[in-house]
XYZ file of N, CA and C in Angstrom:
840
model
N 5.663 23.272 3.922
C 6.331 22.168 3.225
C 6.286 20.906 4.094
N 5.878 19.781 3.496
C 5.783 18.535 4.232
C 7.169 17.990 4.540
N 7.398 17.597 5.798
C 8.708 17.125 6.226
C 8.686 15.601 6.401
N 9.581 14.929 5.703
C 9.681 13.479 5.816
C 10.237 13.072 7.182
N 9.677 12.006 7.762
C 10.226 11.446 8.992
C 11.567 10.809 8.647
N 12.634 11.259 9.313
C 13.955 10.743 8.957
C 14.199 9.383 9.620
N 15.333 8.782 9.298
C 15.628 7.425 9.735
C 15.626 7.297 11.249
N 16.231 8.237 11.951
C 16.292 8.146 13.410
C 14.914 8.304 14.036
N 14.092 9.212 13.500
C 12.719 9.354 13.993
C 11.922 8.081 13.737
N 12.115 7.514 12.551
C 11.422 6.278 12.180
C 11.738 5.170 13.184
N 12.998 5.019 13.525
C 13.409 3.980 14.456
C 12.828 4.224 15.853
N 12.763 5.476 16.271
C 12.199 5.792 17.588
C 10.718 5.429 17.641
N 9.986 5.708 16.559
C 8.554 5.375 16.513
C 8.378 3.864 16.564
N 9.189 3.145 15.787
C 9.091 1.683 15.758
C 9.458 1.081 17.116
N 10.470 1.629 17.760
C 10.881 1.134 19.067
C 9.779 1.351 20.102
N 9.097 2.473 20.010
C 7.983 2.739 20.925
C 6.853 1.739 20.693
N 6.570 1.437 19.438
C 5.541 0.437 19.126
C 5.927 -0.922 19.699
N 7.191 -1.283 19.541
C 7.665 -2.559 20.078
C 7.505 -2.601 21.593
N 7.832 -1.517 22.268
C 7.692 -1.453 23.727
C 6.230 -1.621 24.141
N 5.332 -1.003 23.396
C 3.903 -1.093 23.711
C 3.380 -2.515 23.512
N 3.812 -3.150 22.436
C 3.407 -4.542 22.186
C 3.992 -5.451 23.274
N 5.233 -5.222 23.628
C 5.898 -6.008 24.676
C 5.105 -5.939 25.984
N 4.678 -4.744 26.373
C 3.949 -4.573 27.623
C 2.647 -5.372 27.613
N 1.938 -5.347 26.495
C 0.678 -6.100 26.398
C 0.953 -7.598 26.471
N 1.973 -8.043 25.751
C 2.281 -9.474 25.726
C 2.699 -9.983 27.102
N 3.496 -9.225 27.822
C 3.922 -9.622 29.167
C 2.724 -9.651 30.106
N 1.885 -8.626 30.025
C 0.711 -8.542 30.901
C -0.261 -9.688 30.647
N -0.445 -10.040 29.376
C -1.453 -11.041 29.008
C -0.877 -12.447 28.857
N 0.434 -12.568 28.918
C 1.040 -13.880 28.783
C 1.116 -14.382 27.352
N 1.116 -13.472 26.385
C 1.252 -13.866 24.988
C 2.727 -14.125 24.665
N 3.002 -15.244 24.039
C 4.368 -15.536 23.612
C 4.709 -14.698 22.378
N 5.887 -14.080 22.405
C 6.371 -13.377 21.230
C 7.889 -13.383 21.255
N 8.485 -13.155 20.109
C 9.937 -13.070 20.017
C 10.309 -12.066 18.937
N 11.416 -11.382 19.148
C 12.001 -10.644 18.037
C 12.257 -11.642 16.921
N 12.169 -11.192 15.679
C 12.330 -12.122 14.571
C 13.169 -11.544 13.450
N 13.611 -12.409 12.538
C 14.331 -11.989 11.347
C 15.510 -11.086 11.643
N 15.600 -9.998 10.867
C 16.707 -9.067 11.024
C 16.708 -8.347 12.356
N 15.543 -8.247 13.000
C 15.478 -7.601 14.312
C 16.156 -8.473 15.368
N 15.908 -9.776 15.306
C 16.576 -10.694 16.218
C 18.073 -10.740 15.922
N 18.420 -10.738 14.651
C 19.834 -10.686 14.279
C 20.481 -9.412 14.815
N 19.772 -8.287 14.686
C 20.300 -7.026 15.197
C 20.504 -7.056 16.696
N 19.565 -7.678 17.420
C 19.690 -7.761 18.873
C 20.922 -8.568 19.268
N 21.160 -9.678 18.576
C 22.278 -10.551 18.921
C 23.608 -9.954 18.478
N 23.646 -9.408 17.259
C 24.920 -8.953 16.701
C 25.245 -7.507 17.046
N 24.202 -6.644 17.175
C 24.441 -5.209 17.373
C 23.798 -4.667 18.649
N 23.032 -5.524 19.345
C 22.252 -5.087 20.512
C 21.276 -3.959 20.157
N 20.794 -3.998 18.940
C 19.836 -2.998 18.461
C 19.611 -3.163 16.967
N 19.166 -2.105 16.334
C 18.936 -2.150 14.891
C 20.213 -2.527 14.143
N 20.086 -3.320 13.105
C 21.179 -3.451 12.146
C 21.385 -2.052 11.568
N 22.599 -1.536 11.556
C 22.822 -0.124 11.214
C 22.168 0.348 9.921
N 22.093 -0.510 8.921
C 21.516 -0.089 7.630
C 20.053 -0.517 7.481
N 19.498 -1.084 8.542
C 18.111 -1.550 8.478
C 17.196 -0.524 9.127
N 15.919 -0.586 8.799
C 14.993 0.423 9.323
C 13.630 -0.168 9.663
N 13.594 -1.452 10.018
C 12.297 -2.021 10.388
C 12.432 -2.932 11.602
N 11.278 -3.308 12.152
C 11.222 -4.219 13.284
C 10.226 -5.321 12.962
N 10.667 -6.564 13.159
C 9.807 -7.731 12.977
C 9.728 -8.492 14.294
N 8.523 -8.932 14.637
C 8.373 -9.861 15.746
C 7.550 -11.043 15.254
N 7.613 -12.142 16.005
C 6.867 -13.336 15.612
C 6.159 -13.913 16.824
N 4.993 -14.503 16.564
C 4.180 -15.093 17.625
C 3.642 -16.440 17.169
N 3.687 -17.449 18.029
C 2.975 -18.687 17.714
C 1.514 -18.363 17.368
N 0.934 -19.095 16.424
C -0.411 -18.779 15.942
C -1.435 -18.582 17.064
N -1.497 -19.413 18.107
C -2.492 -19.166 19.166
C -2.307 -17.801 19.832
N -1.060 -17.395 20.042
C -0.778 -16.115 20.685
C -1.038 -14.957 19.726
N -0.726 -15.171 18.451
C -1.024 -14.160 17.429
C -2.530 -13.886 17.386
N -3.326 -14.959 17.332
C -4.784 -14.790 17.289
C -5.292 -14.085 18.534
N -4.749 -14.466 19.686
C -5.173 -13.846 20.944
C -4.775 -12.371 20.989
N -3.592 -12.053 20.470
C -3.126 -10.665 20.443
C -4.009 -9.813 19.530
N -4.308 -10.310 18.345
C -5.165 -9.570 17.412
C -6.540 -9.350 18.026
N -7.081 -10.382 18.672
C -8.388 -10.285 19.323
C -8.356 -9.283 20.472
N -7.279 -9.318 21.253
C -7.138 -8.368 22.369
C -7.144 -6.934 21.850
N -6.397 -6.687 20.809
C -6.303 -5.319 20.268
C -7.644 -4.833 19.722
N -8.460 -5.782 19.238
C -9.769 -5.413 18.700
C -10.781 -5.096 19.793
N -10.570 -5.655 20.980
C -11.560 -5.499 22.057
C -11.097 -4.597 23.195
N -9.874 -4.081 23.112
C -9.345 -3.200 24.144
C -8.795 -1.922 23.522
N -8.725 -0.899 24.342
C -8.109 0.341 23.877
C -6.593 0.178 23.949
N -5.950 0.289 22.806
C -4.494 0.128 22.749
C -3.893 1.405 22.154
N -2.623 1.691 22.436
C -2.016 2.961 22.012
C -1.500 2.955 20.579
N -1.960 2.005 19.772
C -1.536 1.912 18.377
C -2.716 1.381 17.569
N -2.537 1.261 16.290
C -3.556 0.673 15.427
C -3.015 -0.619 14.838
N -3.921 -1.502 14.413
C -3.524 -2.787 13.847
C -4.216 -2.986 12.511
N -3.449 -3.419 11.539
C -4.012 -3.776 10.242
C -3.702 -5.246 9.997
N -4.737 -6.038 9.795
C -4.556 -7.471 9.566
C -5.757 -7.992 8.793
N -5.622 -9.177 8.264
C -6.725 -9.828 7.551
C -7.939 -9.966 8.462
N -7.685 -10.194 9.739
C -8.776 -10.412 10.686
C -9.675 -9.193 10.840
N -9.135 -7.982 10.635
C -9.977 -6.786 10.780
C -10.148 -5.998 9.491
N -9.560 -6.489 8.401
C -9.715 -5.811 7.115
C -9.434 -6.806 5.993
N -10.489 -7.294 5.336
C -10.336 -8.340 4.325
C -9.714 -7.833 3.026
N -9.441 -6.535 2.937
C -8.714 -6.036 1.765
C -7.202 -6.117 1.985
N -6.808 -6.489 3.204
C -5.393 -6.601 3.560
C -4.992 -8.062 3.438
N -4.292 -8.397 2.364
C -3.984 -9.803 2.083
C -2.500 -10.069 2.320
N -2.109 -9.986 3.571
C -0.720 -10.198 3.952
C -0.696 -11.179 5.117
N 0.260 -12.118 5.104
C 0.319 -13.133 6.140
C 0.713 -12.561 7.496
N 1.344 -11.393 7.518
C 1.712 -10.757 8.786
C 0.805 -9.564 9.045
N 0.614 -9.251 10.328
C -0.153 -8.064 10.709
C 0.800 -6.882 10.856
N 0.250 -5.689 10.761
C 1.043 -4.492 10.964
C 0.493 -3.723 12.161
N 1.338 -3.507 13.160
C 1.025 -2.634 14.288
C 1.636 -1.286 13.950
N 0.798 -0.243 13.867
C 1.323 1.030 13.365
C 0.880 2.230 14.187
N 1.619 3.302 14.021
C 1.332 4.574 14.681
C 0.281 5.312 13.862
N -0.931 5.503 14.402
C -2.006 6.142 13.637
C -1.791 7.627 13.381
N -0.775 8.199 14.009
C -0.482 9.615 13.790
C 0.494 9.832 12.631
N 0.851 8.732 11.969
C 1.774 8.813 10.841
C 1.119 8.200 9.605
N 1.707 8.474 8.465
C 1.197 7.927 7.207
C 2.385 7.625 6.298
N 2.233 6.597 5.473
C 3.276 6.224 4.528
C 2.853 6.563 3.110
N 3.811 6.934 2.314
C 3.586 7.165 0.893
C 4.551 6.267 0.126
N 3.994 5.449 -0.754
C 4.828 4.520 -1.530
C 4.247 4.408 -2.928
N 5.021 4.709 -3.923
C 4.559 4.655 -5.302
C 4.387 3.230 -5.795
N 4.960 2.268 -5.068
C 4.955 0.888 -5.552
C 3.947 -0.019 -4.876
N 3.656 0.226 -3.587
C 2.897 -0.733 -2.787
C 1.483 -0.245 -2.516
N 0.500 -1.111 -2.800
C -0.905 -0.764 -2.631
C -1.279 -0.622 -1.165
N -0.695 -1.440 -0.274
C -1.177 -1.490 1.099
C -1.012 -0.177 1.846
N -0.171 0.718 1.336
C -0.093 2.025 1.991
C -1.364 2.831 1.753
N -2.172 2.416 0.776
C -3.453 3.081 0.553
C -4.439 2.794 1.682
N -4.101 1.840 2.549
C -4.955 1.515 3.687
C -4.718 2.484 4.840
N -3.904 3.511 4.597
C -3.559 4.515 5.603
C -2.760 3.930 6.757
N -1.991 2.900 6.465
C -1.078 2.345 7.460
C 0.073 3.331 7.656
N 0.403 3.594 8.915
C 1.505 4.492 9.211
C 2.781 3.721 9.485
N 3.742 4.359 10.142
C 4.997 3.705 10.520
C 4.648 2.472 11.353
N 5.202 1.326 10.997
C 4.716 0.062 11.550
C 5.844 -0.874 11.972
N 5.439 -1.896 12.737
C 6.270 -3.077 12.932
C 5.440 -4.268 12.443
N 6.110 -5.279 11.906
C 5.427 -6.470 11.401
C 5.310 -7.514 12.490
N 4.148 -8.180 12.533
C 3.913 -9.281 13.472
C 3.612 -10.529 12.650
N 4.541 -11.489 12.673
C 4.408 -12.703 11.877
C 3.881 -13.852 12.721
N 2.779 -14.487 12.304
C 2.344 -15.700 13.003
C 3.236 -16.876 12.620
N 3.524 -17.727 13.596
C 4.269 -18.961 13.355
C 3.263 -20.109 13.387
N 3.150 -20.810 12.266
C 2.122 -21.839 12.128
C 2.694 -23.243 12.215
N 1.864 -24.170 12.704
C 2.212 -25.575 12.676
C 2.211 -26.079 11.248
N 3.238 -26.843 10.881
C 3.368 -27.291 9.490
C 3.398 -28.803 9.339
N 3.668 -29.549 10.401
C 3.681 -31.000 10.257
C 4.532 -31.687 11.297
N 4.541 -33.020 11.238
C 5.276 -33.816 12.213
C 6.673 -34.200 11.738
N 6.950 -34.030 10.455
C 8.290 -34.273 9.921
C 8.692 -33.083 9.071
N 10.005 -32.942 8.851
C 10.457 -31.830 8.013
C 9.890 -31.950 6.609
N 9.874 -33.168 6.062
C 9.369 -33.362 4.697
C 7.895 -32.988 4.585
N 7.119 -33.365 5.597
C 5.697 -32.996 5.604
C 5.546 -31.480 5.683
N 6.344 -30.857 6.548
C 6.286 -29.400 6.692
C 6.702 -28.705 5.402
N 7.750 -29.218 4.756
C 8.220 -28.640 3.494
C 7.145 -28.738 2.419
N 6.506 -29.895 2.329
C 5.451 -30.085 1.330
C 4.293 -29.122 1.577
N 3.912 -28.995 2.831
C 2.797 -28.089 3.163
C 3.183 -26.637 2.867
N 4.398 -26.278 3.206
C 4.879 -24.908 2.958
C 4.876 -24.602 1.460
N 5.376 -25.533 0.661
C 5.500 -25.295 -0.776
C 4.178 -25.370 -1.524
N 3.160 -25.968 -0.901
C 1.889 -26.181 -1.596
C 1.191 -24.886 -1.989
N 1.545 -23.793 -1.335
C 0.902 -22.512 -1.666
C 1.910 -21.473 -2.158
N 3.092 -21.909 -2.544
C 4.147 -20.963 -2.924
C 3.712 -20.033 -4.046
N 3.082 -20.598 -5.075
C 2.667 -19.779 -6.217
C 1.605 -18.782 -5.784
N 0.627 -19.255 -5.030
C -0.441 -18.357 -4.568
C 0.128 -17.216 -3.723
N 1.082 -17.548 -2.853
C 1.663 -16.509 -1.993
C 2.472 -15.493 -2.805
N 3.179 -15.962 -3.828
C 3.918 -15.048 -4.707
C 2.968 -14.116 -5.447
N 1.842 -14.652 -5.861
C 0.847 -13.830 -6.561
C 0.228 -12.799 -5.617
N 0.000 -13.196 -4.370
C -0.569 -12.257 -3.401
C 0.393 -11.117 -3.097
N 1.683 -11.433 -3.011
C 2.679 -10.381 -2.804
C 2.665 -9.421 -3.981
N 2.695 -9.972 -5.193
C 2.718 -9.130 -6.395
C 1.414 -8.355 -6.565
N 0.315 -8.911 -6.035
C -0.978 -8.225 -6.147
C -1.005 -6.928 -5.355
N -0.067 -6.769 -4.422
C -0.011 -5.553 -3.619
C 0.824 -4.456 -4.278
N 1.408 -4.761 -5.437
C 2.206 -3.762 -6.142
C 1.318 -2.909 -7.039
N 1.495 -1.613 -6.987
C 0.767 -0.717 -7.897
C 1.315 -0.829 -9.317
N 2.609 -1.106 -9.401
C 3.265 -1.240 -10.702
C 4.472 -2.139 -10.507
N 5.023 -2.638 -11.603
C 6.209 -3.469 -11.484
C 7.418 -2.598 -11.160
N 8.273 -3.086 -10.270
C 9.475 -2.343 -9.916
C 10.600 -3.321 -9.604
N 11.821 -2.899 -9.835
C 12.980 -3.728 -9.570
C 13.176 -3.905 -8.071
N 13.498 -5.122 -7.663
C 13.772 -5.401 -6.260
C 15.110 -4.798 -5.855
N 15.164 -4.291 -4.621
C 16.415 -3.739 -4.087
C 17.292 -4.813 -3.464
N 16.715 -5.993 -3.211
C 17.456 -7.019 -2.478
C 17.656 -8.305 -3.268
N 16.859 -8.552 -4.314
C 17.018 -9.762 -5.110
C 17.952 -9.519 -6.292
N 18.639 -10.575 -6.696
C 19.522 -10.493 -7.859
C 18.706 -10.287 -9.132
N 19.375 -9.794 -10.184
C 18.689 -9.440 -11.426
C 17.961 -10.623 -12.066
N 18.482 -11.853 -11.862
C 17.874 -13.000 -12.542
C 16.537 -13.418 -11.932
N 16.153 -12.805 -10.807
C 14.817 -13.034 -10.261
C 13.761 -12.166 -10.940
N 14.190 -11.146 -11.660
C 13.248 -10.167 -12.194
C 12.233 -10.742 -13.182
N 12.612 -11.652 -14.108
C 11.588 -12.221 -14.999
C 10.472 -12.930 -14.244
N 10.842 -13.689 -13.186
C 9.830 -14.382 -12.382
C 8.960 -13.374 -11.638
N 9.581 -12.313 -11.115
C 8.811 -11.277 -10.418
C 7.848 -10.592 -11.378
N 8.315 -10.333 -12.598
C 7.442 -9.682 -13.582
C 6.284 -10.610 -13.963
N 6.580 -11.914 -14.128
C 5.523 -12.873 -14.446
C 4.476 -12.932 -13.344
N 4.932 -12.903 -12.081
C 4.002 -12.912 -10.953
C 3.163 -11.644 -10.939
N 3.803 -10.519 -11.277
C 3.069 -9.247 -11.302
C 1.943 -9.294 -12.334
N 2.236 -9.767 -13.533
C 1.227 -9.836 -14.601
C 0.098 -10.779 -14.201
N 0.456 -11.975 -13.700
C -0.565 -12.957 -13.320
C -1.408 -12.469 -12.145
N -0.805 -11.688 -11.257
C -1.521 -11.229 -10.059
C -2.662 -10.279 -10.380
N -2.630 -9.678 -11.563
C -3.711 -8.774 -11.943
C -5.020 -9.522 -12.169
N -4.940 -10.855 -12.282
C -6.115 -11.643 -12.665
C -6.708 -12.454 -11.516
N -6.127 -12.390 -10.328
C -6.618 -13.242 -9.239
C -7.620 -12.500 -8.364
N -8.455 -13.278 -7.684
C -9.323 -12.741 -6.648
C -8.529 -12.776 -5.345
N -8.049 -11.638 -4.905
C -7.128 -11.587 -3.776
C -7.743 -12.160 -2.497
N -8.993 -11.819 -2.217
C -9.607 -12.261 -0.971
C -9.783 -13.773 -0.940
N -10.275 -14.342 -2.036
C -10.485 -15.786 -2.081
C -9.154 -16.533 -2.033
N -8.171 -16.001 -2.740
C -6.860 -16.643 -2.754
C -6.237 -16.635 -1.373
N -6.320 -15.491 -0.696
C -5.731 -15.405 0.639
C -6.449 -16.328 1.615
N -7.777 -16.385 1.538
C -8.555 -17.242 2.438
C -8.137 -18.705 2.279
N -7.885 -19.136 1.046
C -7.459 -20.516 0.800
C -6.067 -20.771 1.389
N -5.176 -19.815 1.209
C -3.829 -19.954 1.750
C -3.873 -20.021 3.273
N -4.627 -19.124 3.880
C -4.695 -19.073 5.344
C -5.247 -20.368 5.916
N -6.287 -20.911 5.289
C -6.896 -22.153 5.779
C -5.875 -23.288 5.794
N -4.975 -23.283 4.837
C -3.969 -24.337 4.738
C -3.054 -24.359 5.965
N -2.878 -23.202 6.590
C -1.896 -23.095 7.671
C -2.499 -22.891 9.045
N -3.791 -22.993 9.137
C -4.420 -22.845 10.454
C -5.164 -24.111 10.876
N -5.017 -25.198 10.102
C -5.719 -26.436 10.457
C -4.832 -27.423 11.214
N -3.576 -27.023 11.504
C -2.702 -27.837 12.349
C -2.422 -27.052 13.624
N -2.671 -27.662 14.759
C -2.431 -26.991 16.030
C -0.938 -26.726 16.209
N -0.595 -25.499 16.486
C 0.809 -25.115 16.620
C 1.542 -25.967 17.651
N 0.985 -26.086 18.832
C 1.681 -26.749 19.932
C 1.742 -28.267 19.771
N 0.948 -28.798 18.845
C 0.986 -30.239 18.588
C 1.934 -30.593 17.451
N 2.263 -29.625 16.617
C 3.147 -29.873 15.482
C 4.599 -30.005 15.964
N 5.390 -30.719 15.189
C 6.806 -30.853 15.517
C 7.667 -29.876 14.718
N 7.120 -29.421 13.570
C 7.819 -28.431 12.764
C 6.875 -27.274 12.473
N 7.409 -26.072 12.585
C 6.603 -24.856 12.437
C 7.378 -23.851 11.596
N 6.714 -22.761 11.221
C 7.418 -21.738 10.465
C 6.567 -20.523 10.180
N 7.232 -19.427 9.862
C 6.545 -18.201 9.437
C 6.325 -18.296 7.934
N 5.118 -18.665 7.548
C 4.814 -18.857 6.126
C 4.967 -17.547 5.358
N 4.704 -16.436 6.019
C 4.825 -15.140 5.361
C 6.214 -14.549 5.414
N 7.176 -15.284 5.952
C 8.536 -14.773 6.070
C 9.251 -14.713 4.732
N 10.379 -14.040 4.715
C 11.128 -13.818 3.477
C 12.108 -14.938 3.150
N 12.314 -15.856 4.100
C 13.402 -16.817 3.923
C 12.922 -18.208 3.518
N 11.642 -18.294 3.167
C 11.061 -19.498 2.600
C 11.387 -20.749 3.421
N 11.977 -21.771 2.814
C 12.174 -23.051 3.498
C 13.077 -22.936 4.714
N 13.916 -21.910 4.764
C 14.775 -21.704 5.926
C 13.958 -21.379 7.176
N 12.694 -20.977 6.978
C 11.823 -20.634 8.102
C 11.308 -21.880 8.826
N 11.395 -23.061 8.183
C 10.857 -24.282 8.779
C 11.818 -24.802 9.848
N 11.344 -24.848 11.083
C 12.201 -25.195 12.217
C 11.429 -26.011 13.248
N 12.139 -26.730 14.135
C 11.446 -27.509 15.173
C 10.645 -26.601 16.112
N 9.490 -27.067 16.514
C 8.640 -26.285 17.416
C 9.327 -26.054 18.758
N 10.285 -26.917 19.113
C 10.982 -26.780 20.393
C 11.749 -25.455 20.501
N 12.051 -24.835 19.358
C 12.728 -23.536 19.403
C 11.830 -22.465 19.995
N 10.519 -22.696 19.968
C 9.551 -21.696 20.416
C 8.964 -22.023 21.778
N 9.622 -22.948 22.497
C 9.129 -23.359 23.811
C 9.571 -22.407 24.914
N 10.837 -22.018 24.883
C 11.405 -21.176 25.941
C 11.850 -19.828 25.373
N 11.794 -18.818 26.233
C 12.110 -17.453 25.808
C 13.099 -16.815 26.773
N 13.926 -15.935 26.229
C 14.906 -15.209 27.042
C 14.762 -13.717 26.750
N 15.395 -12.906 27.574
C 15.419 -11.461 27.355
C 16.719 -11.083 26.646
N 16.597 -10.250 25.605
C 17.769 -9.750 24.894
C 17.746 -8.227 24.868
N 18.931 -7.628 24.855
C 19.044 -6.177 24.753
C 18.766 -5.733 23.320
N 17.964 -4.696 23.199
C 17.713 -4.086 21.900
C 17.517 -2.590 22.120
N 18.479 -1.809 21.663
C 18.427 -0.352 21.810
C 18.228 0.070 23.266
N 18.949 -0.591 24.171
C 18.908 -0.204 25.573
C 17.717 -0.714 26.352
N 16.876 -1.530 25.740
C 15.726 -2.108 26.420
C 15.797 -3.631 26.314
N 14.985 -4.306 27.132
C 14.921 -5.758 27.115
C 13.652 -6.208 26.406
N 13.826 -7.135 25.454
C 12.673 -7.705 24.754
C 12.815 -9.214 24.684
N 11.726 -9.891 24.375
C 11.709 -11.341 24.373
C 12.301 -11.897 23.071
N 12.954 -13.040 23.211
C 13.492 -13.762 22.061
C 13.437 -15.251 22.352
N 13.251 -16.048 21.313
C 13.266 -17.493 21.511
C 14.646 -17.901 22.035
N 14.648 -18.830 22.995
C 15.916 -19.264 23.589
C 16.800 -19.945 22.535
N 16.178 -20.552 21.533
C 16.935 -21.211 20.478
C 17.305 -20.286 19.336
N 17.585 -19.030 19.650
C 17.833 -18.052 18.576
C 19.067 -18.384 17.734
N 20.042 -19.086 18.323
C 21.243 -19.417 17.552
C 20.891 -20.338 16.381
N 20.113 -21.377 16.645
C 19.703 -22.295 15.572
C 18.836 -21.571 14.547
N 17.952 -20.716 15.034
C 17.077 -19.931 14.145
C 17.909 -19.036 13.224
N 18.838 -18.295 13.789
C 19.632 -17.357 12.992
C 20.566 -18.083 12.028
N 21.105 -19.222 12.442
C 21.947 -20.000 11.538
C 21.138 -20.507 10.353
N 19.899 -20.899 10.591
C 19.047 -21.377 9.508
C 18.770 -20.273 8.498
N 18.482 -19.064 9.000
C 18.133 -17.957 8.108
C 19.350 -17.324 7.449
N 20.460 -17.190 8.204
C 21.573 -16.368 7.722
C 22.914 -17.094 7.618
N 22.993 -18.329 8.094
C 24.283 -19.009 8.069
C 25.209 -18.446 9.133
N 26.390 -17.984 8.720
C 27.353 -17.382 9.652
C 26.885 -15.956 9.970
N 25.910 -15.870 10.861
C 25.192 -14.610 11.048
C 25.998 -13.527 11.763
N 27.076 -13.886 12.428
C 27.872 -12.866 13.108
C 28.845 -12.150 12.167
N 29.012 -12.673 10.964
C 29.863 -12.018 9.968
C 29.049 -11.013 9.178
N 29.522 -9.783 9.077
C 28.802 -8.741 8.348
C 28.759 -9.063 6.858
N 27.649 -8.751 6.182
C 27.565 -8.963 4.742
C 28.436 -7.947 4.005
N 28.743 -8.194 2.721
C 29.514 -7.202 1.953
C 28.761 -5.880 1.888
N 29.475 -4.799 1.702
C 28.879 -3.461 1.759
C 27.724 -3.291 0.790
N 27.828 -3.908 -0.411
C 26.756 -3.725 -1.404
C 25.445 -4.381 -0.969
N 25.509 -5.260 0.040
C 24.301 -5.915 0.549
C 23.694 -5.173 1.744
N 24.370 -4.138 2.193
C 23.902 -3.412 3.387
C 22.928 -2.315 2.972
N 21.717 -2.740 2.588
C 20.701 -1.797 2.113
C 19.365 -2.108 2.765
N 18.550 -1.084 2.902
C 17.172 -1.259 3.348
C 16.330 -1.659 2.143
N 15.316 -2.495 2.393
C 14.478 -2.938 1.277
C 13.211 -2.099 1.122
N 12.975 -1.162 2.023
C 11.759 -0.356 1.938
C 11.864 0.733 0.871
N 10.723 1.059 0.265
C 10.676 2.114 -0.756
C 9.762 3.263 -0.356
N 9.215 3.222 0.881
C 8.249 4.241 1.278
C 8.916 5.466 1.904
N 8.129 6.543 1.981
C 8.471 7.706 2.793
C 7.410 7.825 3.868
N 7.795 8.293 5.050
C 6.871 8.416 6.175
C 6.724 9.877 6.576
N 5.492 10.220 7.003
C 5.185 11.586 7.404
C 4.270 11.565 8.621
N 4.317 12.626 9.418
C 3.309 12.825 10.445
C 2.052 13.358 9.779
N 0.889 12.874 10.219
C -0.366 13.295 9.597
C -0.584 14.797 9.735
N -0.153 15.378 10.852
C -0.299 16.818 11.032
C 0.448 17.584 9.948
N 1.627 17.093 9.586
C 2.404 17.743 8.533
C 1.708 17.650 7.188
N 1.069 16.491 6.922
C 0.346 16.302 5.675
C -0.807 17.301 5.613
N -1.533 17.410 6.764
C -2.663 18.326 6.814
C -2.265 19.764 6.599
N -1.152 20.163 7.228
C -0.680 21.526 7.066
C -0.272 21.800 5.627
N 0.305 20.781 4.967
C 0.743 20.975 3.590
C -0.448 21.101 2.656
N -1.583 20.462 3.041
C -2.766 20.500 2.189
C -3.564 21.788 2.342
N -3.326 22.479 3.453
C -4.122 23.684 3.720
C -3.692 24.859 2.838
């Protein structure tokens, strides 16, 4: 009988991946920071948010490109799935995953790429010299990005984190996404965000992030880095994490209501050996 990887095992695998990425980044001088809910968890809980089950990190675009290139040319203890090494993967973030695991998800196509238990790596792109310019550039591909997200769905499904009134728009995106050329659409979106030098821009953001315009922030937040505790280990975080977290979450030290304390993932994870034994 195939045994599902439970929540605690999942977190241990993700934490190991984070440690491995951290070691490479420190050795090579790549800038990275915990991001999103992972950074919030480090600040508020000194580890995972209790009801969360994923890890996100973010890298300035030059460091992201260098990291992806390094992983392609060196032997690393994990696998990487990104647009740069697989043009069928149309996601703005890369996935660093454990190749000894596999995910099963009835809703998401990208698990068909044999991606295992993963952590997300989000590039932070230069967006402009003013907030208004950055906002305009960010919004210029909003529809295309929504279609690309929906294009990864095997079927329409209700969101676990969005309110019910978002569902008609999600369904419309799902229907329209069946008609797009995913590779061409993604290439156009990517080009829009890689033609401004990150370190020269005054405003930057994770275009693939979940918080949309809240992701647009001054580049100065990504200049300096500090060490933060996360599950008993030290990892890098932007020194301006307070401004970042306030932008994304508002009063981030206050816990959300209980009905909001849910994981957004719909997959199940397994060790490949268990899958093989079940098939025999």
